[in-house]
Coordinates of C-alpha atoms in Angstrom, one line a residue:
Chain A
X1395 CA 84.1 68.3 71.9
X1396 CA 87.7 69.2 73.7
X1397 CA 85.2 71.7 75.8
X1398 CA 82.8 69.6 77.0
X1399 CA 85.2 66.7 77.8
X1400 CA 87.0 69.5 80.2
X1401 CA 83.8 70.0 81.7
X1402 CA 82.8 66.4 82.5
X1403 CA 86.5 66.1 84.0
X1404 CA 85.8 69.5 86.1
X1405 CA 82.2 68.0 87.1
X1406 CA 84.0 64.9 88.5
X1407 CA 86.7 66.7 90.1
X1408 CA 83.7 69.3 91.8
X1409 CA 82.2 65.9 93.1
X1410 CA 85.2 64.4 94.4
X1411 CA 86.4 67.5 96.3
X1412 CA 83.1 68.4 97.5
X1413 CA 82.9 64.8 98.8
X1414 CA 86.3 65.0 100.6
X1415 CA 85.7 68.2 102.1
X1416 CA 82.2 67.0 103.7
X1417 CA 84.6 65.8 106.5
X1418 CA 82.2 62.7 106.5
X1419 CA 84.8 60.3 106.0
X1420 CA 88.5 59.5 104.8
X1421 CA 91.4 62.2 106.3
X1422 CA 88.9 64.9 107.3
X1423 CA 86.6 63.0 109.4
X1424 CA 86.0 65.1 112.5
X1425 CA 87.3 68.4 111.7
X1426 CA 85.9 71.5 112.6
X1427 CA 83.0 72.6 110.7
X1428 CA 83.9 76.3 110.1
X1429 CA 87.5 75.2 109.0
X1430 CA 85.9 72.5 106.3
X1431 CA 83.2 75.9 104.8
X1432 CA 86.1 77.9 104.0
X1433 CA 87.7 74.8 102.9
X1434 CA 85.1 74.4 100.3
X1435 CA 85.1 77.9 99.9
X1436 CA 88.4 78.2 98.6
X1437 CA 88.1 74.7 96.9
X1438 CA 84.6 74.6 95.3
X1439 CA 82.1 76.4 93.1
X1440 CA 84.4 77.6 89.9
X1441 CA 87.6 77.3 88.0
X1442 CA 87.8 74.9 84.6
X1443 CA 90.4 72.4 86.8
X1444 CA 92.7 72.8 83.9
X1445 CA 95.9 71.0 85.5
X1446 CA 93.5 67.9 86.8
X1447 CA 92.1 67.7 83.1
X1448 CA 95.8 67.6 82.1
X1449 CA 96.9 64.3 84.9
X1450 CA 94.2 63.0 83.8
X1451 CA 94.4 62.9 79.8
X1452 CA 98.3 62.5 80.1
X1453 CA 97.6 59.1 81.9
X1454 CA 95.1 58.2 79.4
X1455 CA 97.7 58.1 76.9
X1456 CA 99.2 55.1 79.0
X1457 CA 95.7 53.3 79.2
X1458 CA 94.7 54.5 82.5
X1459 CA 91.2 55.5 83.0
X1460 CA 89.8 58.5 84.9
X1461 CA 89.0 56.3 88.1
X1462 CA 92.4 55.5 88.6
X1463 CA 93.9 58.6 88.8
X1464 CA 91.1 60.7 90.3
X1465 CA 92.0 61.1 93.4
X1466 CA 95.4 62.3 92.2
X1467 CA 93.7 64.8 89.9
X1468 CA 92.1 66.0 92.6
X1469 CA 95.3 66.6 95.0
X1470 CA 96.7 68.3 92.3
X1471 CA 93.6 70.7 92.0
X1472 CA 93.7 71.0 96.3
X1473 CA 97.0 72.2 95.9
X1474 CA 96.2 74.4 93.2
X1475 CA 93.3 76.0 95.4
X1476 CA 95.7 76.0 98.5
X1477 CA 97.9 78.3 96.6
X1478 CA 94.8 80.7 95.6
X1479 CA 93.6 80.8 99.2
X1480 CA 97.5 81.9 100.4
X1481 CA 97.8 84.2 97.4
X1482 CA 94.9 86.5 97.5
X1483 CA 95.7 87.1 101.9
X1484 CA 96.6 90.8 102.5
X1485 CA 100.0 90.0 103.3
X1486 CA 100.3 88.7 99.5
X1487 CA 98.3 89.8 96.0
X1488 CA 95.4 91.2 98.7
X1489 CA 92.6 90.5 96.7
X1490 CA 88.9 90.9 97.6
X1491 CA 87.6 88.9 94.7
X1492 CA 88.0 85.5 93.2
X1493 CA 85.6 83.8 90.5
X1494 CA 83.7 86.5 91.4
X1495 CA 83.4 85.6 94.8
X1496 CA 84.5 87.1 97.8
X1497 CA 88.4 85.5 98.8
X1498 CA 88.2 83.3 101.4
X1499 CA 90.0 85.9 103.9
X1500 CA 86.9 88.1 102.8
X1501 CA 84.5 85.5 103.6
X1502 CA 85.7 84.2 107.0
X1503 CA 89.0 85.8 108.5
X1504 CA 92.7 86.1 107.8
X1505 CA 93.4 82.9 110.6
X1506 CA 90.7 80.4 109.0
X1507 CA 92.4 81.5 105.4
X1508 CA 95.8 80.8 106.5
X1509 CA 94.2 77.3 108.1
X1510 CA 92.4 76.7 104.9
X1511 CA 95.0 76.6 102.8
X1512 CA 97.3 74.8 104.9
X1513 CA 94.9 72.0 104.9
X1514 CA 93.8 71.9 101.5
X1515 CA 98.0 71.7 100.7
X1516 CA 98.0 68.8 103.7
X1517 CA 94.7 66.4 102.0
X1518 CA 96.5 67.1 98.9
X1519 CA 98.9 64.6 100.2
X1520 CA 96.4 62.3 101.6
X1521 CA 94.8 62.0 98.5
X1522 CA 97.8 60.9 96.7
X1523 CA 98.7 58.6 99.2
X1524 CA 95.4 57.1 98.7
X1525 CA 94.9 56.6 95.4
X1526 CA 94.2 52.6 95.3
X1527 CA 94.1 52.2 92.1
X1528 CA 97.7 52.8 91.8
X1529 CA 100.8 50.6 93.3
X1530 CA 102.0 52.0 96.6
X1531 CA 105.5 52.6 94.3
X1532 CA 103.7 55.3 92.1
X1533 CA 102.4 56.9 94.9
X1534 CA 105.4 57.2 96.5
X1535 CA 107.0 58.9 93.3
X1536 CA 103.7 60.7 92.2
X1537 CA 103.7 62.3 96.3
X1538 CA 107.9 63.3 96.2
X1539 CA 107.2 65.0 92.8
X1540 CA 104.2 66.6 94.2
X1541 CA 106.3 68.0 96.8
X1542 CA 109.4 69.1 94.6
X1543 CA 106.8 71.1 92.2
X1544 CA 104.2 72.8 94.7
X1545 CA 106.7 73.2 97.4
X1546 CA 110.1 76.1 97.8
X1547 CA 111.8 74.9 94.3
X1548 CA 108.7 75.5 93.1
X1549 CA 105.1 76.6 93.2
X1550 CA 106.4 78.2 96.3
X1551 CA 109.1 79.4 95.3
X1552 CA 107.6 81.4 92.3
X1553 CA 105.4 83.2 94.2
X1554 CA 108.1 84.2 96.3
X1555 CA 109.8 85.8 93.2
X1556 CA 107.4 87.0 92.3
X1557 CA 106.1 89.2 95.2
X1558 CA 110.4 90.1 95.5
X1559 CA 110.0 91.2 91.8
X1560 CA 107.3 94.3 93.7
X1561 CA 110.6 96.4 94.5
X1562 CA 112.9 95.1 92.0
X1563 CA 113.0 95.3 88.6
X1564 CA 113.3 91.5 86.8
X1565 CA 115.3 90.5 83.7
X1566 CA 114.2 89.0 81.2
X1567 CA 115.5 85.2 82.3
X1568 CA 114.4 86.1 86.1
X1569 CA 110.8 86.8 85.1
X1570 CA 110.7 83.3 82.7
X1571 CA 112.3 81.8 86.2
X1572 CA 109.5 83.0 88.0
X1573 CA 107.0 81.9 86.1
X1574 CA 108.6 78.8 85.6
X1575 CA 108.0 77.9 89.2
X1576 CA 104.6 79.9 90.0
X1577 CA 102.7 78.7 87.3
X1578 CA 105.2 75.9 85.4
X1579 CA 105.8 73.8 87.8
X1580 CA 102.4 72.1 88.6
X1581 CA 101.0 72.1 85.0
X1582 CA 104.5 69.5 84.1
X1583 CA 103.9 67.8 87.4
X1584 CA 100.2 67.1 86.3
X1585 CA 101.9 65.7 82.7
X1586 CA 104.9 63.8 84.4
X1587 CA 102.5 62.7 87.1
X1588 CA 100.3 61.2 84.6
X1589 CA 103.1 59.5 82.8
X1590 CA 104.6 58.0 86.5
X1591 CA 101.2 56.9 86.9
X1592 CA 100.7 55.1 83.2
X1593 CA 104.0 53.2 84.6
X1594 CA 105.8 55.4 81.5
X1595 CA 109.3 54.9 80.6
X1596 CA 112.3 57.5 80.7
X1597 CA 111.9 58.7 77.1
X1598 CA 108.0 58.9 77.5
X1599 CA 108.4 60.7 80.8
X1600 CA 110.4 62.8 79.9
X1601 CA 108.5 64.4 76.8
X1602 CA 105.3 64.6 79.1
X1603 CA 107.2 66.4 81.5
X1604 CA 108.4 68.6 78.3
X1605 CA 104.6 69.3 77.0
X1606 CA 103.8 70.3 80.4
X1607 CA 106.5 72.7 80.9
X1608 CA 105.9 74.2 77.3
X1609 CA 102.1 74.6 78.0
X1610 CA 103.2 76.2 81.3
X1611 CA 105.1 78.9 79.3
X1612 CA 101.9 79.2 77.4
X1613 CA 99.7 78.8 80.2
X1614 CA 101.3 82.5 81.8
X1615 CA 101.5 84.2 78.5
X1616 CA 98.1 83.6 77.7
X1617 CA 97.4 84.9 81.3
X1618 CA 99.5 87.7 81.0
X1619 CA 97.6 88.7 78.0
X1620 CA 94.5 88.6 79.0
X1621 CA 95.5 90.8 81.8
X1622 CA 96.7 93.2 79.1
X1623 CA 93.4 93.2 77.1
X1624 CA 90.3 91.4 79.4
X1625 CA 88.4 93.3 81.7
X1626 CA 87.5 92.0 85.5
X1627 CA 83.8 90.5 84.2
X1628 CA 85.5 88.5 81.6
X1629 CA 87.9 87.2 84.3
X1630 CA 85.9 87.3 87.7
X1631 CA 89.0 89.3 89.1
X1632 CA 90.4 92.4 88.8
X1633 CA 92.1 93.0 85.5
X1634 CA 94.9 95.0 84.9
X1635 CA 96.1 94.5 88.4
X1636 CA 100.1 93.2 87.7
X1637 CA 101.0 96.4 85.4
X1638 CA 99.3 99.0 88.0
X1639 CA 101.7 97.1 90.7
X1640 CA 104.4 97.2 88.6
X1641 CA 105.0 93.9 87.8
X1642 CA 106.4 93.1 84.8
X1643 CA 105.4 90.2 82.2
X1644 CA 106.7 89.7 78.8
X1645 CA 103.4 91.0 76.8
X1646 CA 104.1 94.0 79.0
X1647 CA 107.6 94.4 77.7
X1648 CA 106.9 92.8 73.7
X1649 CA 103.9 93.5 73.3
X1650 CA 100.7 91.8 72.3
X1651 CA 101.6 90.7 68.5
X1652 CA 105.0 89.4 69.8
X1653 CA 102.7 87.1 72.6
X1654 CA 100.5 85.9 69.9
X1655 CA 103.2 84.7 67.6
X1656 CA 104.9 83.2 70.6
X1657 CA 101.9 81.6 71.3
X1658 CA 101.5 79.6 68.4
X1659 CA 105.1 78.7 68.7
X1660 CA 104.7 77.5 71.7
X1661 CA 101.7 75.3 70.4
X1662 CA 103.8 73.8 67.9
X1663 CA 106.2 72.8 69.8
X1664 CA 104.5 71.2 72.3
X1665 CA 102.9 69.0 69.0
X1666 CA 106.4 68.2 68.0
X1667 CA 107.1 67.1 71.4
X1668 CA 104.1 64.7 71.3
X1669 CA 104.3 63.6 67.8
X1670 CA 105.5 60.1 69.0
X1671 CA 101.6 59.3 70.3
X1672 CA 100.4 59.5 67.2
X1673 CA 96.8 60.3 67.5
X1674 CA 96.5 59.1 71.1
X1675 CA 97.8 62.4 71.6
X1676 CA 95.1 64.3 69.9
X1677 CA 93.4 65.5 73.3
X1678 CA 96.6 66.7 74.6
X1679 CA 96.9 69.0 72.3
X1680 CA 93.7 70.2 71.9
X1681 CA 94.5 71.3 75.6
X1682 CA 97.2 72.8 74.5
X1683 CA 95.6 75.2 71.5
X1684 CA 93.1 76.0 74.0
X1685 CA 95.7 77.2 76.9
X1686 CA 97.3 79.5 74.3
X1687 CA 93.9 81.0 72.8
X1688 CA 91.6 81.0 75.7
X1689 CA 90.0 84.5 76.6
X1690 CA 89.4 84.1 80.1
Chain B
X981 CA 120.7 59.4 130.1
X982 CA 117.6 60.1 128.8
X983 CA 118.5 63.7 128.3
X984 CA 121.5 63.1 126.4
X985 CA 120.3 60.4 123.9
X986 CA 117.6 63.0 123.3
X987 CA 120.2 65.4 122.8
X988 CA 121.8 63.2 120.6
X989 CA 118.9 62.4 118.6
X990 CA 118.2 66.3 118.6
X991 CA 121.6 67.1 116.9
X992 CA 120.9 65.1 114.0
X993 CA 117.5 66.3 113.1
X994 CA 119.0 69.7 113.3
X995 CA 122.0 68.1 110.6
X996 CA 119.3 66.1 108.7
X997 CA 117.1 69.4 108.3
X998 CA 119.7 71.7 107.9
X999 CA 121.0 69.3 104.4
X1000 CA 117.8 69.4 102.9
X1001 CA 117.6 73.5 103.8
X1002 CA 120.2 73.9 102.2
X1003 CA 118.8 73.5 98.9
X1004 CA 121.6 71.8 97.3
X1005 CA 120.1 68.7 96.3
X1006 CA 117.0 66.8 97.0
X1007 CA 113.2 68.3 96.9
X1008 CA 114.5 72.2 97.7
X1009 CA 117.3 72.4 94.8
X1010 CA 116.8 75.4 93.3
X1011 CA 114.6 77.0 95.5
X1012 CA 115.2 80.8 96.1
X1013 CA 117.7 81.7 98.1
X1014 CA 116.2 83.8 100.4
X1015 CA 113.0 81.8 101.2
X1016 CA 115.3 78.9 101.7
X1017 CA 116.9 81.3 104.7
X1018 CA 113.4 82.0 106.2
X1019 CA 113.1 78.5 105.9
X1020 CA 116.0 77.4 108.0
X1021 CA 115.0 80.7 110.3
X1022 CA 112.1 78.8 111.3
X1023 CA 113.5 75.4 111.6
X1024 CA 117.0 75.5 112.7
X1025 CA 118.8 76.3 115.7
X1026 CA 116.6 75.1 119.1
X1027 CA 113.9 73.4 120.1
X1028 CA 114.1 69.9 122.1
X1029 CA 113.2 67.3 118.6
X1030 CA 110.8 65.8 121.2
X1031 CA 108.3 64.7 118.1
X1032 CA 111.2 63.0 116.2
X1033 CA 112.7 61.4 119.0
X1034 CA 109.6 59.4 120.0
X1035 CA 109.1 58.4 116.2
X1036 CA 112.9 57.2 116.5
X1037 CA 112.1 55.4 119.7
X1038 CA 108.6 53.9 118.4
X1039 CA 109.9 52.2 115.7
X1040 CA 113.4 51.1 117.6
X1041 CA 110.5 49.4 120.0
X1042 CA 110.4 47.2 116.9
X1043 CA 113.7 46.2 115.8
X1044 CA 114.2 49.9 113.5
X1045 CA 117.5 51.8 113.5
X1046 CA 117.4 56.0 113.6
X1047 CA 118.9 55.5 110.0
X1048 CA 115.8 53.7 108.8
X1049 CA 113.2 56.3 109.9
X1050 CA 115.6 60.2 110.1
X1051 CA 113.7 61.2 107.0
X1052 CA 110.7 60.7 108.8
X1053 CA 111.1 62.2 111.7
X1054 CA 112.6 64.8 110.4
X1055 CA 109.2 65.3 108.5
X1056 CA 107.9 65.2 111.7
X1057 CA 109.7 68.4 113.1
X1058 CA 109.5 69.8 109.4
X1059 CA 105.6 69.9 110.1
X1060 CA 105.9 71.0 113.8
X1061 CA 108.4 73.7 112.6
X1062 CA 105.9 75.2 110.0
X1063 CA 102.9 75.0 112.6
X1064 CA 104.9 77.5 114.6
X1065 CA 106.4 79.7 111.8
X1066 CA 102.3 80.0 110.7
X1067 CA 100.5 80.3 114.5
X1068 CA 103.0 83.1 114.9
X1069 CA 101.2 85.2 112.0
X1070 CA 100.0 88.3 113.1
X1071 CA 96.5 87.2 112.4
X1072 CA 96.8 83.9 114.6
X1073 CA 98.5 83.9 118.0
X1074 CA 100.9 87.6 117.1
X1075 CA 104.2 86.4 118.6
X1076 CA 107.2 88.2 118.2
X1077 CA 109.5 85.7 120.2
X1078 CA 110.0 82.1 119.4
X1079 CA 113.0 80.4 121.5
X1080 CA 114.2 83.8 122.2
X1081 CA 114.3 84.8 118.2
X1082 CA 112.3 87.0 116.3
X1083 CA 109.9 84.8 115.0
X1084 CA 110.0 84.6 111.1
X1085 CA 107.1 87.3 110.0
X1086 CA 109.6 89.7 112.0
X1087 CA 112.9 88.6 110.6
X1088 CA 111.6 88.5 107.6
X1089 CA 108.0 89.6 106.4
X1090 CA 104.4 88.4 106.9
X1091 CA 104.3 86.9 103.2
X1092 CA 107.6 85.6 103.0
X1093 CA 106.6 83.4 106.7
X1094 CA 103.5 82.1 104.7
X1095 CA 105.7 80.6 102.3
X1096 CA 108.0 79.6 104.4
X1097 CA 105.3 77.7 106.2
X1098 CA 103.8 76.1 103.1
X1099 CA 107.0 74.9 101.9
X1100 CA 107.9 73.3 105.6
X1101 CA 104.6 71.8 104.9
X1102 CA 105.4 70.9 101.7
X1103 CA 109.0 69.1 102.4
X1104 CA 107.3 67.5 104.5
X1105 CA 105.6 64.8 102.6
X1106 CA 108.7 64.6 100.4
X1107 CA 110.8 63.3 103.3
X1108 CA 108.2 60.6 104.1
X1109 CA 108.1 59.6 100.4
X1110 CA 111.9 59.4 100.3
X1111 CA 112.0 57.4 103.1
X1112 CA 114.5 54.8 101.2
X1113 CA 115.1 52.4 103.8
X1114 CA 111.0 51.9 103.9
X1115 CA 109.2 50.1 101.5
X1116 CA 106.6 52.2 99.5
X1117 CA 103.8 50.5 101.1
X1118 CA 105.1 51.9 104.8
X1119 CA 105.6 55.2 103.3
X1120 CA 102.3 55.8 101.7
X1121 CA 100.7 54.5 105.2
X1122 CA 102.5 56.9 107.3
X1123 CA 102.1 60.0 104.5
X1124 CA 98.3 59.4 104.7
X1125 CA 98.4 59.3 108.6
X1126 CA 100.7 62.1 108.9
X1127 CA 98.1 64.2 106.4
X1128 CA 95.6 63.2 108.5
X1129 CA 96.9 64.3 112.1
X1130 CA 98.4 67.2 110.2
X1131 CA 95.8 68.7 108.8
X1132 CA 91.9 70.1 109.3
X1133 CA 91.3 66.8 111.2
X1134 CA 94.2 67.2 113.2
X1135 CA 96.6 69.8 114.3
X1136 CA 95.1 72.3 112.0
X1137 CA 92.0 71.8 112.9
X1138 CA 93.3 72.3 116.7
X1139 CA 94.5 75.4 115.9
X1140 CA 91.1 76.6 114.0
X1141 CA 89.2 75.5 117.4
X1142 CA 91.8 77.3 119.7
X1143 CA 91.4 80.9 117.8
X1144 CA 87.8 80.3 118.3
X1145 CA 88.2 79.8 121.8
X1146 CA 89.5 83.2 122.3
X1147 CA 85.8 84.5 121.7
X1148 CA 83.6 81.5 123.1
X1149 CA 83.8 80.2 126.1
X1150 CA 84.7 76.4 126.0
X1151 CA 83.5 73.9 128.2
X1152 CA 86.1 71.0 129.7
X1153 CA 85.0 68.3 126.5
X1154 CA 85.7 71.6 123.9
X1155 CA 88.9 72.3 125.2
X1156 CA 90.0 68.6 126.0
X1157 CA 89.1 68.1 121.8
X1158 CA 90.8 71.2 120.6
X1159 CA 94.3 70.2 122.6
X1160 CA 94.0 66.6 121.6
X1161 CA 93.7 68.0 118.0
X1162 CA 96.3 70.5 118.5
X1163 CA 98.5 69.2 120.3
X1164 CA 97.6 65.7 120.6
X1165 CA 97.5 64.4 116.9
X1166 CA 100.9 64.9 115.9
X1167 CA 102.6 63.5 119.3
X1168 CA 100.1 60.4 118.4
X1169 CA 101.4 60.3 115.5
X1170 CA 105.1 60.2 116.1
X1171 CA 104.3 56.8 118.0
X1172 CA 102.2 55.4 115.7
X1173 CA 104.3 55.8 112.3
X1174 CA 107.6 54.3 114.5
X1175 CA 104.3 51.0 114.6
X1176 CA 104.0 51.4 110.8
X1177 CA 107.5 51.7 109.8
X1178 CA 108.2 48.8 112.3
X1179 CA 105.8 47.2 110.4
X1180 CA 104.0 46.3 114.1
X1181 CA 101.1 44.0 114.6
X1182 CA 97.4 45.7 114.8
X1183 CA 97.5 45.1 118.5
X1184 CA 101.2 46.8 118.8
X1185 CA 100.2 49.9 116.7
X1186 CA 97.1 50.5 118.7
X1187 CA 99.3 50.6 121.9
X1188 CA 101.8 53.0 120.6
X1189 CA 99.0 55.3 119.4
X1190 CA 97.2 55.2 122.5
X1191 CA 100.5 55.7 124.4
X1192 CA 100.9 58.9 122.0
X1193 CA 97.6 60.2 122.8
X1194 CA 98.1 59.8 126.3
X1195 CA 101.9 61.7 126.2
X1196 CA 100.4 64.1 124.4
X1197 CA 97.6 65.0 126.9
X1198 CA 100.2 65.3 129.6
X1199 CA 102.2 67.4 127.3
X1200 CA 99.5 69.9 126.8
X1201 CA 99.4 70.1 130.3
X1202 CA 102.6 70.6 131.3
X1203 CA 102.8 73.3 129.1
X1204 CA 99.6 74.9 130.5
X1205 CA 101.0 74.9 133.4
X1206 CA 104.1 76.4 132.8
X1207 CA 102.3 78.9 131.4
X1208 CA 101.1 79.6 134.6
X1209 CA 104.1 79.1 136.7
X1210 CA 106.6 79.9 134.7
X1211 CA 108.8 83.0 133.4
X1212 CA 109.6 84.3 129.6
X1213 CA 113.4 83.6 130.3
X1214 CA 113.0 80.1 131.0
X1215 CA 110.9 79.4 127.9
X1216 CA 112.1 81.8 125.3
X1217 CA 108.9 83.1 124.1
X1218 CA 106.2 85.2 126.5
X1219 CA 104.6 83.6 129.4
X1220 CA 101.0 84.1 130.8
X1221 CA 99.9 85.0 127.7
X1222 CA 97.4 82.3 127.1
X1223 CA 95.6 83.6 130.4
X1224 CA 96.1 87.2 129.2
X1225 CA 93.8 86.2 126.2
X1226 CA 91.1 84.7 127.7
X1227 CA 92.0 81.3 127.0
X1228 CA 90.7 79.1 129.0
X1229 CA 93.1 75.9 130.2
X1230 CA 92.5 73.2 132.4
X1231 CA 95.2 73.9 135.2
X1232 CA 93.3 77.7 135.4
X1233 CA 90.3 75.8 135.7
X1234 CA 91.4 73.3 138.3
X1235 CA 94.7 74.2 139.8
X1236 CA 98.0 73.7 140.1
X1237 CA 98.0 70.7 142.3
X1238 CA 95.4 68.6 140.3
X1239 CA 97.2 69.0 137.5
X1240 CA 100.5 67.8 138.6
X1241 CA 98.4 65.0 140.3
X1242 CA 97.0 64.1 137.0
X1243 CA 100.4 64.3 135.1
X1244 CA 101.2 61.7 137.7
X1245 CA 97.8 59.5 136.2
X1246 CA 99.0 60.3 132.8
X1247 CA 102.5 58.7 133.4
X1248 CA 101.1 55.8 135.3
X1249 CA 98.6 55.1 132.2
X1250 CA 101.2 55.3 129.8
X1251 CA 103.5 52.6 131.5
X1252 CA 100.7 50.5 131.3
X1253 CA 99.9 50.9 127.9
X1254 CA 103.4 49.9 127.1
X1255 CA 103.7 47.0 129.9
X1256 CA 103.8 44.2 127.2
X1257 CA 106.9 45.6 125.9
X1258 CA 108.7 45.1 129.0
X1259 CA 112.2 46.6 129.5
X1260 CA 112.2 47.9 125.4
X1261 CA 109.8 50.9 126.7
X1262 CA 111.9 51.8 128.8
X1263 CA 113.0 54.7 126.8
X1264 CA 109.7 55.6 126.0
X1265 CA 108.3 55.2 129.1
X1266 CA 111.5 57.7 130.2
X1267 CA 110.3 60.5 127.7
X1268 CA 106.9 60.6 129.1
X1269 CA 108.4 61.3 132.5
X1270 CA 110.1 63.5 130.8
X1271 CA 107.2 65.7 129.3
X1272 CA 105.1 65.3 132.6
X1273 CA 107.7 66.9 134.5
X1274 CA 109.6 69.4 132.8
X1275 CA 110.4 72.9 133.1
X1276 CA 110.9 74.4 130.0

């Protein structure tokens, strides 16, 4: 039930992209043709578009339908793409593979990868700004958390920790910083950004913003251990690929019993924080069991 | 005159950016320390504000104070800044110099100037959504234009068609599109978010983006042309270098005196395009004498 509701959100969220990227209309009309295929290749054709199933669902709980936040969702996922696309270039992870596709630096060439993803990040903004079903005042908010959680105080900024953390060994509270930002950031900004949307108040917006940052934590540790125990066809990338760079993660350093106990911590908080919705909730945190116990 | 009140406007871009660089408050509190330098690296210390100060001036056409629109344009040179800080990459243009620095990828490293890039990008959008003295409705319309000339459709999509260039020969159309994209969208664009935020008519906000377009054809080729004429010393970054590569330009095509003849069409067309304004263009009309006939 919870599975196949994620895929009719990812199905929607294909269409929509895949529409936007077709360059035939709205803020890509007229761009270059070779720009908007690696566009869609970085953008299109995979991924279970976890964080727009998450914007979506947490403005639900406010009454708001799919249609009126899709175009959100689907800035949220652009930006999530954007960061894959700058991510796997040789100057960062390097990788070859991604959903078991060549990267998009593979595909076409370093220049149209760095141009990719700087576009994707920029009609993530036009989408927001766009999004007609909301009031201009939403938008506004939805867009300036947008940019605090993707941008150098976050998203950004995590990865930037994180390729540091190459040549230096991280603590304990620097690697939960870094992961905080890489990975934490956008999957509260898709909660908060469904609340802002719902026209929550502080108390509500606040505990979305909480569940987010809690399924964030889980998010990475479930990530973490499946790089610890999944091999590269269960994950359509290489496996194993942080420890053999040294990286460090906290499975790494507890071990993989300590991760699953956390784990299930971490899902019951994130029901406690939620326990105010009543059953309205109920999809929320079915997103949340399956963060912390999905295998791939 | 004119040069000091764009000096003037210059010097507080530079104090606007260099506040929200700093990270202590706003959409980059918190952000790593030394991607926050990189940051500043690429955006701080030089370059003329040009972009800004024709936003400034656009919307003072319509009754707007600097105050009302600095976020704005200092968007503006927050999305010109990361252009440059990303075109420098060794994989797009390969420069080493920018305004007689060491361009960011040598001050710093390749993946640390991607990120820096994105997260110029990024701040971007925040600045136009915090516009404060704007109301929401201005600031989602000028976010979705500046998305637009920004990205794949605009000055990204420029960029795209101008690395392709170095390996196909253009024709005069192909490289007339890839500098109005390039170069073009975002000078457009200054003039026509002033409109917006002025809250212009549909006639007025036509006339200020055609006068944009217009500047921003004669400032593509005044630069082509120094290019040609010029030295390294006087522009702090290598000279020549666009005929070294192959690419083709129109004053290599055509000359050095039809081009200065047609700067002298370009200015001509831009006072008319402003002519109902009367004496208020004057400025504006100023700073596109100003970009035909510089020499640096």
């Amino acid at each position: 039930m919870f599975e196949s509701r994620l895929a009719a959100v990812a199905a929607r969220i294909e269409a929509r992209l895949g529409d936007h990227l077709s360059g035939d209309e709205g803020a890509l009309a007229g761009a270059p043709d070779r720009l908007l295929q690696a566009m869609r290749h970085g953008a299109l054709g995979g991924g279970k578009r976890l964080r727009p199933f998450l914007l979506i669902e947490s403005a639900a709980l406010f009454g708001l339908t799919e249609d009126d936040v899709l175009n959100c969702a689907t800035a949220l996922e652009a930006i999530h793409c954007y960061s894959l696309v700058h991510d796997d270039l040789p100057a960062m992870d390097d990788d070859d593979l991604r959903r078991g596709q060549p990267t998009v630096h593979k595909a076409y060439d370093e220049a149209t990868a760095i141009l990719a993803g700087d576009s994707l990040l920029t009609l993530a903004f036009a989408l927001v700004a766009g999004e007609r079903a909301l009031p201009a005042e939403a938008r506004v908010e939805i867009a300036l958390l947008l940019a605090r959680d993707a941008g150098a105080a976050g998203m950004a900024g995590g990865q930037a920790l994180d390729l540091a953390a190459e040549s230096t060994e991280l603590s304990e509270a620097e690697i939960a910083r870094m992961q905080a930002l890489k990975t934490g950031a956008l999957i509260a900004f898709a909660c908060e950004a469904g609340a802002i949307a719902g026209n929550a108040g502080a108390d509500e917006r606040h505990r979305l913003r909480r569940f987010g940052e809690i399924i964030g934590l889980a998010f990475q540790l479930a990530d973490d251990l499946l790089d610890e125990t999944a091999d590269a066809s269960q994950l359509g990338k290489a496996a194993g690929k942080d420890r053999a760079r040294g990286k460090k993660t906290l499975p790494a350093l507890f071990g993989i019993e300590w991760t699953r106990r956390r784990l299930a911590e971490l899902v019951a908080e994130a029901e406690g924080v939620l326990a105010p919705f009543g059953d309205r909730a109920e999809v929320l945190i079915a997103a949340a069991r399956f963060i912390a116990e999905r295998d791939r």
